[in-house]
Coordinates of C-alpha atoms and ligand atoms in Angstrom, one line a residue:
M1 CA 17.6 -7.7 -19.7
A2 CA 17.3 -3.9 -19.5
P3 CA 17.5 -2.5 -23.0
Q4 CA 20.3 0.0 -22.1
G5 CA 21.0 2.4 -24.8
T6 CA 18.0 1.6 -26.9
A7 CA 16.2 4.8 -26.3
H8 CA 16.6 5.8 -29.9
N9 CA 15.7 2.4 -31.3
Q10 CA 11.9 2.5 -31.6
A11 CA 11.7 -1.2 -32.8
A12 CA 13.4 -2.5 -29.6
R13 CA 11.2 -0.7 -27.1
E14 CA 9.8 -3.0 -24.5
K15 CA 6.6 -2.3 -22.6
V16 CA 6.4 -1.8 -18.9
E17 CA 2.9 -1.6 -17.6
A18 CA 1.9 1.2 -15.3
F19 CA -0.6 0.2 -12.6
D20 CA -2.0 3.1 -10.7
T21 CA -3.3 2.6 -7.1
T22 CA -4.0 6.3 -6.2
L23 CA -7.7 5.4 -5.7
R24 CA -6.8 2.8 -3.2
D25 CA -3.4 3.2 -1.6
G26 CA -3.4 6.9 -2.4
M27 CA -6.5 7.3 -0.2
Q28 CA -4.5 6.2 2.8
V29 CA -2.8 9.6 3.2
E30 CA -3.7 11.3 6.4
G31 CA -6.1 14.1 5.8
V32 CA -7.1 13.0 2.3
S33 CA -10.7 12.1 1.8
A34 CA -12.1 11.8 -1.7
T35 CA -15.8 11.6 -2.6
V36 CA -17.0 9.2 -5.2
E37 CA -17.2 12.1 -7.6
D38 CA -13.6 13.0 -6.9
K39 CA -12.6 9.4 -7.6
L40 CA -14.4 9.4 -10.9
R41 CA -12.6 12.6 -11.9
I42 CA -9.2 11.1 -11.0
A43 CA -10.0 7.9 -12.9
E44 CA -10.7 10.1 -16.0
Q45 CA -7.3 11.9 -15.5
L46 CA -5.5 8.6 -15.2
D47 CA -7.1 7.3 -18.4
Y48 CA -6.3 10.6 -20.2
L49 CA -2.7 10.1 -19.1
G50 CA -2.9 6.5 -20.4
V51 CA -1.9 4.2 -17.5
D52 CA -2.6 0.6 -18.2
Y53 CA -4.5 -0.2 -15.0
I54 CA -6.5 1.9 -12.6
E55 CA -7.2 0.2 -9.2
G56 CA -10.5 1.7 -8.2
G57 CA -10.8 0.5 -4.6
W58 CA -11.9 -2.4 -2.5
P59 CA -15.6 -3.1 -3.2
G60 CA -17.3 -4.3 -0.1
A61 CA -14.8 -2.7 2.2
N62 CA -16.9 0.5 2.3
P63 CA -20.1 1.8 0.6
K64 CA -18.1 4.5 -1.2
D65 CA -16.1 1.9 -3.2
V66 CA -19.2 -0.1 -4.0
E67 CA -20.8 3.1 -5.3
F68 CA -17.6 4.0 -7.2
F69 CA -17.7 0.7 -9.2
A70 CA -21.4 1.0 -9.9
R71 CA -21.0 4.6 -11.2
A72 CA -17.7 3.8 -13.0
A73 CA -19.5 1.1 -15.0
R74 CA -22.2 3.6 -16.1
E75 CA -20.4 6.9 -16.3
L76 CA -16.7 6.3 -17.2
N77 CA -15.8 5.8 -20.8
L78 CA -12.2 4.6 -20.4
R79 CA -10.1 4.6 -23.6
T80 CA -6.8 3.3 -22.5
S81 CA -7.0 2.1 -18.9
T82 CA -8.4 -1.1 -17.5
L83 CA -10.3 -0.7 -14.3
V84 CA -9.4 -3.1 -11.5
A85 CA -11.3 -4.1 -8.3
F86 CA -9.1 -5.0 -5.3
G87 CA -9.8 -7.6 -2.7
S88 CA -8.2 -10.5 -0.9
T89 CA -8.0 -14.2 -0.9
R90 CA -10.7 -16.3 0.7
R91 CA -10.9 -16.8 4.5
P92 CA -8.8 -19.6 6.0
K93 CA -10.8 -22.9 5.8
G94 CA -13.6 -21.1 3.9
K95 CA -15.1 -22.0 0.6
V96 CA -14.6 -19.7 -2.4
D97 CA -18.2 -19.7 -3.7
D98 CA -19.7 -18.3 -0.5
D99 CA -16.8 -15.9 0.3
A100 CA -18.1 -12.4 0.6
T101 CA -14.9 -10.7 -0.5
L102 CA -14.7 -12.8 -3.7
R103 CA -18.4 -12.2 -4.4
N104 CA -17.9 -8.5 -4.1
L105 CA -15.0 -8.7 -6.5
I106 CA -17.2 -10.4 -9.1
E107 CA -20.0 -8.0 -8.5
A108 CA -17.8 -5.0 -9.1
G109 CA -18.1 -6.0 -12.7
T110 CA -14.5 -5.2 -13.8
S111 CA -12.7 -7.4 -16.3
A112 CA -9.6 -7.5 -14.1
V113 CA -9.2 -8.0 -10.3
C114 CA -6.2 -7.7 -8.0
I115 CA -6.1 -9.8 -4.8
V116 CA -3.7 -9.5 -2.0
A117 CA -2.1 -12.8 -0.9
K118 CA 0.1 -13.6 2.1
S119 CA 3.5 -14.8 1.1
W120 CA 5.3 -14.4 4.4
D121 CA 5.1 -17.5 6.5
Y122 CA 5.1 -15.5 9.7
H123 CA 1.9 -13.7 8.6
V124 CA 0.2 -16.9 7.7
E125 CA 0.9 -18.6 11.0
H126 CA 0.5 -15.6 13.3
A127 CA -2.0 -13.2 11.6
L128 CA -4.2 -15.8 9.8
Q129 CA -3.4 -18.5 12.5
T130 CA -3.5 -21.3 10.0
T131 CA -1.0 -23.7 8.4
L132 CA 1.3 -23.0 5.6
D133 CA -0.5 -25.6 3.4
E134 CA -3.8 -23.8 4.0
G135 CA -2.0 -20.5 3.2
V136 CA -1.0 -21.8 -0.2
A137 CA -4.5 -23.3 -0.8
M138 CA -6.2 -20.0 0.0
V139 CA -4.2 -18.3 -2.8
G140 CA -4.6 -21.1 -5.4
D141 CA -8.4 -21.5 -4.7
S142 CA -9.1 -17.8 -4.9
V143 CA -7.2 -17.3 -8.1
G144 CA -8.8 -20.4 -9.7
F145 CA -12.3 -19.2 -8.7
L146 CA -11.8 -15.7 -10.1
A147 CA -10.1 -16.9 -13.3
G148 CA -13.0 -19.4 -13.7
E149 CA -15.4 -16.5 -13.6
G150 CA -13.5 -15.0 -16.6
K151 CA -11.5 -12.4 -14.7
R152 CA -7.9 -11.4 -15.4
V153 CA -6.3 -12.1 -12.0
L154 CA -3.4 -10.0 -10.6
V155 CA -1.9 -11.2 -7.3
D156 CA -0.3 -8.7 -4.9
L157 CA 2.1 -10.7 -2.8
E158 CA 2.0 -8.7 0.4
H159 CA 5.3 -8.4 2.5
F160 CA 6.9 -10.4 -0.3
F161 CA 10.5 -9.2 0.3
D162 CA 10.4 -9.9 4.0
G163 CA 8.7 -13.3 3.4
F164 CA 11.2 -14.2 0.7
K165 CA 14.2 -13.4 3.0
N166 CA 12.7 -15.4 5.8
N167 CA 11.3 -18.5 4.0
P168 CA 11.9 -18.4 0.2
E169 CA 10.5 -21.9 -0.2
F170 CA 7.1 -20.9 1.1
A171 CA 7.0 -17.6 -0.9
L172 CA 7.8 -19.5 -4.0
R173 CA 5.1 -22.1 -3.3
V174 CA 2.5 -19.3 -3.0
I175 CA 3.8 -18.0 -6.4
E176 CA 3.5 -21.4 -8.0
A177 CA 0.0 -21.9 -6.7
A178 CA -1.1 -18.6 -8.1
V179 CA 0.5 -19.2 -11.5
M180 CA -0.9 -22.8 -11.8
R181 CA -4.4 -21.6 -11.1
G182 CA -4.3 -18.8 -13.7
A183 CA -2.8 -15.6 -12.3
T184 CA -1.6 -13.3 -15.1
H185 CA 0.5 -11.1 -12.8
L186 CA 2.6 -11.7 -9.7
V187 CA 3.2 -8.4 -8.0
L188 CA 6.0 -8.4 -5.4
C189 CA 5.1 -5.9 -2.7
D190 CA 7.5 -4.2 -0.3
T191 CA 4.5 -3.5 2.0
N192 CA 6.3 -2.0 5.0
G193 CA 8.7 -0.2 2.6
G194 CA 11.9 -1.2 4.3
S195 CA 13.8 -2.6 1.4
L196 CA 16.7 -1.1 -0.5
P197 CA 17.4 -1.2 -4.2
H198 CA 20.1 -3.9 -4.1
E199 CA 17.9 -6.2 -2.0
I200 CA 15.0 -5.7 -4.4
A201 CA 17.1 -6.4 -7.4
E202 CA 18.5 -9.6 -6.0
A203 CA 15.1 -11.0 -4.9
V204 CA 13.5 -10.1 -8.2
A205 CA 16.2 -11.8 -10.2
R206 CA 15.8 -15.0 -8.2
V207 CA 12.0 -14.9 -8.6
K208 CA 12.4 -14.2 -12.3
A209 CA 14.6 -17.2 -12.7
H210 CA 12.0 -19.3 -11.1
V211 CA 8.9 -17.9 -12.9
G212 CA 10.3 -17.3 -16.3
N213 CA 7.6 -16.1 -18.6
D214 CA 4.7 -18.0 -17.0
A215 CA 3.3 -14.7 -15.6
V216 CA 4.1 -11.0 -15.7
L217 CA 6.2 -10.0 -12.7
G218 CA 5.3 -6.7 -11.0
I219 CA 6.6 -4.5 -8.2
H220 CA 4.7 -2.5 -5.6
C221 CA 6.9 -0.3 -3.3
H222 CA 6.3 2.0 -0.4
D223 CA 8.7 4.9 0.3
D224 CA 9.7 4.3 3.9
T225 CA 13.4 4.3 3.1
G226 CA 13.0 7.1 0.5
C227 CA 13.8 4.4 -2.1
A228 CA 10.4 3.6 -3.6
V229 CA 11.2 5.0 -7.0
A230 CA 14.7 3.6 -6.9
N231 CA 13.4 0.2 -5.8
S232 CA 10.9 0.2 -8.6
M233 CA 13.6 1.0 -11.2
A234 CA 15.8 -1.7 -9.7
A235 CA 13.0 -4.2 -10.1
V236 CA 12.5 -3.3 -13.7
M237 CA 16.2 -3.7 -14.3
A238 CA 16.0 -7.1 -12.8
G239 CA 13.1 -8.2 -15.0
V240 CA 9.7 -6.9 -13.8
R241 CA 7.5 -5.4 -16.5
H242 CA 4.6 -4.1 -14.4
V243 CA 5.0 -1.2 -11.9
Q244 CA 2.5 -0.2 -9.3
G245 CA 2.4 3.2 -7.7
T246 CA 0.4 6.4 -7.2
L247 CA 0.3 9.8 -8.8
N248 CA 2.5 12.3 -6.9
G249 CA 3.5 9.4 -4.6
L250 CA 0.4 9.7 -2.5
G251 CA 0.1 6.9 0.1
E252 CA 0.1 6.1 3.8
R253 CA 3.1 6.9 6.0
T254 CA 5.8 8.3 3.7
G255 CA 3.9 7.5 0.5
N256 CA 3.9 5.0 -2.3
A257 CA 6.2 4.7 -5.3
N258 CA 5.7 7.9 -7.3
L259 CA 4.4 7.0 -10.8
T260 CA 4.8 10.6 -11.9
T261 CA 8.6 10.1 -11.5
I262 CA 8.8 6.4 -12.5
I263 CA 7.0 6.7 -15.8
P264 CA 9.2 9.4 -17.3
N265 CA 12.3 7.6 -15.9
L266 CA 11.4 4.4 -17.6
Q267 CA 10.3 6.0 -20.8
L268 CA 12.7 8.9 -21.3
K269 CA 15.8 7.4 -19.7
M270 CA 15.6 3.6 -20.0
G271 CA 14.0 3.1 -23.3
F272 CA 10.8 1.4 -22.2
D273 CA 7.3 2.2 -23.3
C274 CA 4.8 3.1 -20.5
L275 CA 2.3 5.6 -21.9
P276 CA 0.7 5.6 -25.3
E277 CA 2.6 7.6 -27.9
G278 CA 2.3 11.3 -27.4
N279 CA 0.8 11.2 -23.9
M280 CA 3.9 12.0 -21.9
E281 CA 3.3 15.7 -22.3
R282 CA 0.1 15.4 -20.3
L283 CA 2.0 14.4 -17.2
T284 CA 2.4 17.8 -15.5
A285 CA -1.2 18.8 -16.1
V286 CA -2.5 15.5 -14.8
S287 CA -0.3 15.6 -11.8
N288 CA -1.5 19.1 -11.0
H289 CA -5.1 18.2 -11.6
V290 CA -5.1 15.3 -9.3
A291 CA -3.3 17.3 -6.6
E292 CA -6.1 19.8 -6.9
V293 CA -9.0 17.4 -6.8
L294 CA -7.5 15.9 -3.6
N295 CA -6.6 19.3 -2.2
R296 CA -3.0 18.2 -1.7
P297 CA -0.8 21.0 -3.2
L298 CA 1.9 19.6 -5.4
N299 CA 5.5 19.7 -4.0
P300 CA 7.2 22.4 -6.1
Q301 CA 10.3 20.3 -6.1
A302 CA 8.6 17.2 -7.4
P303 CA 10.8 15.7 -10.2
Y304 CA 9.6 16.4 -13.8
V305 CA 6.2 18.0 -12.8
G306 CA 7.0 20.4 -9.9
A307 CA 6.9 24.2 -10.5
S308 CA 10.6 24.3 -9.6
A309 CA 11.6 21.2 -11.6
F310 CA 13.0 23.4 -14.4
A311 CA 13.4 26.7 -12.6
H312 CA 16.7 28.4 -12.9
K313 CA 17.8 31.0 -10.4
A314 CA 19.4 33.8 -12.3
G315 CA 23.1 34.2 -11.7
L316 CA 26.3 34.1 -13.6
H317 CA 25.0 31.3 -15.8
V318 CA 21.8 32.9 -16.9
S319 CA 22.8 33.8 -20.4
A320 CA 24.6 30.5 -20.8
I321 CA 21.3 28.8 -19.9
A322 CA 19.5 30.8 -22.5
R323 CA 22.0 29.9 -25.2
A324 CA 22.1 26.2 -24.4
K325 CA 19.2 25.0 -22.3
D326 CA 19.9 21.4 -22.8
A327 CA 23.3 21.8 -21.0
Y328 CA 21.4 22.7 -17.8
E329 CA 18.2 20.6 -18.0
H330 CA 18.3 16.8 -17.8
V331 CA 15.3 16.5 -20.2
A332 CA 13.4 19.0 -22.3
P333 CA 10.7 20.2 -19.9
E334 CA 8.1 20.3 -22.7
V335 CA 8.3 16.5 -23.1
V336 CA 6.5 16.1 -19.8
G337 CA 4.3 19.2 -20.2
N338 CA 6.4 21.4 -17.9
G339 CA 8.4 24.5 -18.9
T340 CA 11.7 26.3 -18.2
R341 CA 11.3 29.1 -15.7
F342 CA 13.7 31.8 -14.9
V343 CA 13.4 32.9 -11.3
V344 CA 13.8 36.6 -10.9
S345 CA 14.7 38.7 -7.9
E346 CA 16.2 42.1 -7.1
M347 CA 19.6 40.6 -7.9
A348 CA 18.5 40.2 -11.5
G349 CA 20.4 42.1 -14.2
R350 CA 19.2 43.2 -17.6
A351 CA 19.9 39.8 -19.2
T352 CA 17.7 38.0 -16.7
I353 CA 14.8 40.4 -17.1
Q354 CA 15.2 40.2 -20.9
M355 CA 15.0 36.4 -20.7
K356 CA 12.1 36.4 -18.4
A357 CA 10.3 38.8 -20.9
D358 CA 11.1 36.3 -23.7
E359 CA 9.7 33.5 -21.6
L360 CA 6.5 35.4 -21.1
G361 CA 6.3 36.6 -24.7
L362 CA 6.7 40.3 -23.8
D363 CA 8.2 42.8 -26.0
M364 CA 10.3 45.0 -23.7
D365 CA 12.6 47.8 -24.7
G366 CA 15.6 49.0 -22.7
A367 CA 13.6 51.6 -20.8
A368 CA 11.0 49.0 -19.8
V369 CA 13.7 46.6 -18.6
N370 CA 15.3 49.4 -16.5
Q371 CA 11.9 50.2 -15.1
V372 CA 11.5 46.5 -14.0
I373 CA 14.9 46.5 -12.4
D374 CA 14.1 49.7 -10.4
D375 CA 10.6 48.4 -9.4
L376 CA 12.1 45.1 -8.2
K377 CA 14.8 46.8 -6.1
R378 CA 12.3 49.2 -4.5
L379 CA 9.6 46.6 -3.8
E380 CA 12.0 43.9 -2.6
H381 CA 13.4 46.5 -0.2
E382 CA 9.8 47.0 1.1
G383 CA 9.5 43.3 1.7
Y384 CA 8.2 41.8 -1.6
H385 CA 9.8 38.6 -2.6
F386 CA 9.2 37.9 -6.3
E387 CA 11.0 34.6 -6.5
A388 CA 8.0 33.2 -4.6
A389 CA 5.3 35.0 -6.6
D390 CA 5.7 34.4 -10.3
A391 CA 2.2 35.8 -11.2
S392 CA 2.9 39.1 -9.4
L393 CA 6.2 39.4 -11.2
E394 CA 4.6 38.8 -14.6
L395 CA 2.0 41.6 -13.8
L396 CA 4.8 44.0 -12.8
M397 CA 6.7 43.3 -16.0
R398 CA 3.6 43.7 -18.1
R399 CA 2.8 47.1 -16.5
A400 CA 6.4 48.2 -17.1
A401 CA 5.9 47.2 -20.8
G402 CA 2.8 49.5 -20.9
W403 CA 0.0 47.0 -20.2
V404 CA -3.0 48.3 -18.4
Q405 CA -5.5 46.1 -16.6
N406 CA -9.0 47.0 -18.0
D407 CA -11.1 44.1 -16.8
F408 CA -12.2 45.9 -13.6
K409 CA -11.4 48.9 -11.4
V410 CA -11.9 48.8 -7.7
E411 CA -13.4 52.0 -6.3
S412 CA -13.2 51.0 -2.7
M413 CA -13.2 48.1 -0.3
R414 CA -14.2 47.8 3.3
V415 CA -14.2 44.9 5.7
I416 CA -15.7 44.8 9.2
T417 CA -15.3 42.1 11.9
D418 CA -17.8 42.1 14.8
E419 CA -18.0 40.1 17.9
T420 CA -21.6 39.4 18.7
P421 CA -23.0 39.3 22.2
D422 CA -22.9 35.5 22.2
G423 CA -19.2 35.5 21.5
R424 CA -19.3 34.7 17.8
F425 CA -17.2 36.6 15.3
T426 CA -18.8 37.7 12.0
T427 CA -17.1 39.3 9.1
E428 CA -18.6 41.3 6.3
A429 CA -16.9 42.9 3.3
T430 CA -18.2 45.6 0.9
V431 CA -16.6 46.0 -2.4
K432 CA -17.4 48.7 -5.0
V433 CA -16.1 47.9 -8.5
W434 CA -16.4 49.3 -12.0
V435 CA -16.6 46.8 -14.9
G436 CA -16.6 49.0 -18.0
D437 CA -19.0 51.8 -17.1
E438 CA -21.1 49.7 -14.8
R439 CA -20.7 50.2 -11.0
H440 CA -21.3 47.2 -8.8
V441 CA -21.6 47.3 -5.0
H442 CA -21.5 43.9 -3.4
V443 CA -21.6 42.8 0.2
A444 CA -20.5 39.3 1.3
E445 CA -19.9 37.5 4.6
G446 CA -17.0 35.2 5.2
N447 CA -15.3 33.1 7.9
G448 CA -12.6 35.8 8.0
P449 CA -11.7 39.1 6.3
V450 CA -9.9 37.5 3.3
N451 CA -12.6 35.1 2.7
A452 CA -15.2 37.9 2.9
I453 CA -13.4 40.3 0.5
D454 CA -12.8 37.4 -1.9
A455 CA -16.5 36.6 -1.9
A456 CA -17.6 40.2 -2.4
L457 CA -15.1 40.8 -5.2
R458 CA -16.2 37.6 -7.0
A459 CA -19.9 38.4 -6.5
A460 CA -19.2 41.6 -8.5
L461 CA -17.1 40.1 -11.2
V462 CA -18.5 36.6 -11.9
P463 CA -21.5 37.8 -13.9
H464 CA -19.1 39.5 -16.3
Y465 CA -16.4 36.9 -16.1
P466 CA -17.9 33.4 -15.5
A467 CA -14.4 31.8 -15.9
L468 CA -13.6 33.2 -12.4
E469 CA -15.8 30.6 -11.0
R470 CA -13.2 28.0 -12.0
I471 CA -10.5 29.9 -10.1
H472 CA -10.1 29.5 -6.4
L473 CA -7.6 30.1 -3.7
T474 CA -5.7 27.1 -2.5
D475 CA -3.3 28.6 0.0
Y476 CA -2.9 31.8 2.0
K477 CA 0.4 32.3 3.8
V478 CA 1.2 35.2 6.1
R479 CA 4.7 36.1 7.3
I480 CA 5.7 38.9 9.7
L481 CA 8.8 40.4 8.3
D482 CA 10.0 42.6 11.1
G483 CA 9.1 40.8 14.2
G484 CA 10.9 43.4 16.4
S485 CA 8.2 46.0 15.9
A486 CA 5.5 43.6 17.1
T487 CA 2.1 44.6 15.9
G488 CA 3.6 47.4 13.8
A489 CA 5.6 45.0 11.7
V490 CA 5.4 44.6 8.0
T491 CA 3.3 41.7 6.8
R492 CA 3.9 39.7 3.6
V493 CA 1.0 37.7 2.2
L494 CA 1.3 35.0 -0.5
I495 CA -1.8 33.6 -2.1
D496 CA -1.8 30.5 -4.3
A497 CA -4.7 30.1 -6.7
T498 CA -5.6 27.6 -9.4
N499 CA -8.0 26.9 -12.2
G500 CA -7.5 23.2 -11.8
E501 CA -4.9 23.0 -14.5
R502 CA -2.3 25.5 -13.5
S503 CA -1.5 27.3 -10.3
W504 CA 0.0 30.7 -9.6
T505 CA 1.2 32.8 -6.7
T506 CA 0.7 36.4 -6.0
I507 CA 2.1 38.6 -3.2
G508 CA 1.1 41.6 -1.2
V509 CA 3.1 43.5 1.4
S510 CA 1.9 46.1 3.9
A511 CA 2.0 47.1 7.6
N512 CA -1.7 46.4 7.4
I513 CA -2.5 42.7 7.0
I514 CA -5.8 43.3 5.3
E515 CA -4.1 45.6 2.7
A516 CA -1.4 43.0 2.1
S517 CA -4.0 40.3 1.6
W518 CA -6.2 42.5 -0.6
K519 CA -3.2 43.3 -2.9
A520 CA -2.3 39.6 -3.3
L521 CA -6.0 38.7 -3.8
E522 CA -6.7 41.3 -6.4
E523 CA -3.5 40.4 -8.4
S524 CA -4.5 36.7 -8.2
L525 CA -7.8 37.4 -9.9
V526 CA -6.2 39.8 -12.4
Y527 CA -3.7 37.2 -13.4
G528 CA -6.5 34.6 -13.6
L529 CA -8.5 36.8 -16.0
L530 CA -5.4 37.3 -18.1
H531 CA -4.7 33.6 -18.6
V532 CA -7.9 31.7 -18.2
P533 CA -10.2 32.0 -21.3
V534 CA -13.3 33.9 -20.3
Ligands
LIG601 ZN1 0.6 -0.7 -0.9

């Protein structure tokens, strides 16, 4: 029974376990490739967030996962999470004690293992090409063997919902065999992601009636119908108490169920406990951190954690929002570690600018506010677009309030691109910078002009500001604003940068693409120095 309306009743809160599979399913995203080091860092983040289980990978499937488990045992000091090794049941007609997959699971050295089992008769007969009886025995034997070795055994029932629709009797036989031989968890998987919430709810309710409390029921959804989060919630409503998914919904095809959304839904809206007390406010930082490690920029519109999740575009309602934020926000953004943001453009009036100043903690008098409004109108007319560049907006407002950047002064910058006789292109930048009364001249090469000027500027600044080493550029977008004038058009450059915990965007506009890039780049570092402790 879902404890509706018990959100305020601490004593009645029931636990739903969060099982993260970013390190296995999440690695299936096209273009994502994580090193062992990356995976260790992500595991630390997951533990810091406080999920119950971290699936580390499939030991034996590739050398990287073997190394991951070996290093995890030595190097990770998990406080909250239990590390899980993933594998499969034994081979058809094989023996458990000489099965390589099961051996690898034991050798991974984790206290818990998760094995995938076939619960769709069609797969047993056609993919495994064996009998249904043997299909059931493979699951029972494997669970029994692993449990006998002292492991906590979770079973992922692959293609469960299709199998259950097709042959419920066989699917339930597989479940029974797993429970009888000691499985602690039965995880119902919508492996091809084709199910809808009402179908999930109905099947889960029937399985729940059959299994009772003999094992914890779990859910594992893929997002092929855009319903992975809804399906997971429906399963919880119908009785599962263990949800599998990935951070930021990473996963093959359209992705896995997004734990970054499901966890706050369950905890903030449905009255369940998922994370340890006080950990929910780490959600946004962890989500950003993992996006950064995997080099997969976070969707700004991601629920709860996205940069736009609590952004309000200034309009008629702007002062109403300031007076009563909770009337416009479905949860307090601070609860998940995010924040309210007022989006400012040339349309902004005095009230909006004043609110933005309050958000930034800036003391601005009427003259300064007017200055900002004038600057915005002028610059947006030139092609700037401050809605998309929060960091540049903040710098503009600080300057209007009298702030002067004193960290460094650029004397000059030059960049040269050459084509060598063998047809290669080389780029070299020279930057002359003053830090205090010291003058630095630095030359750097790059794979293009922006890369080269970034390298030269950093070479000059890093000895003074080592924190800059933690800041790097994550995206560089160029847009031609007036396509009609062809190569004479105005160029708008947006640069995203991060220090691994937060990201910011700066903007530059010019008829000269190098100048536009340089402006955005310089502001990016200025902003970084302002906010990252040196
Ligand atoms: Zn999956």
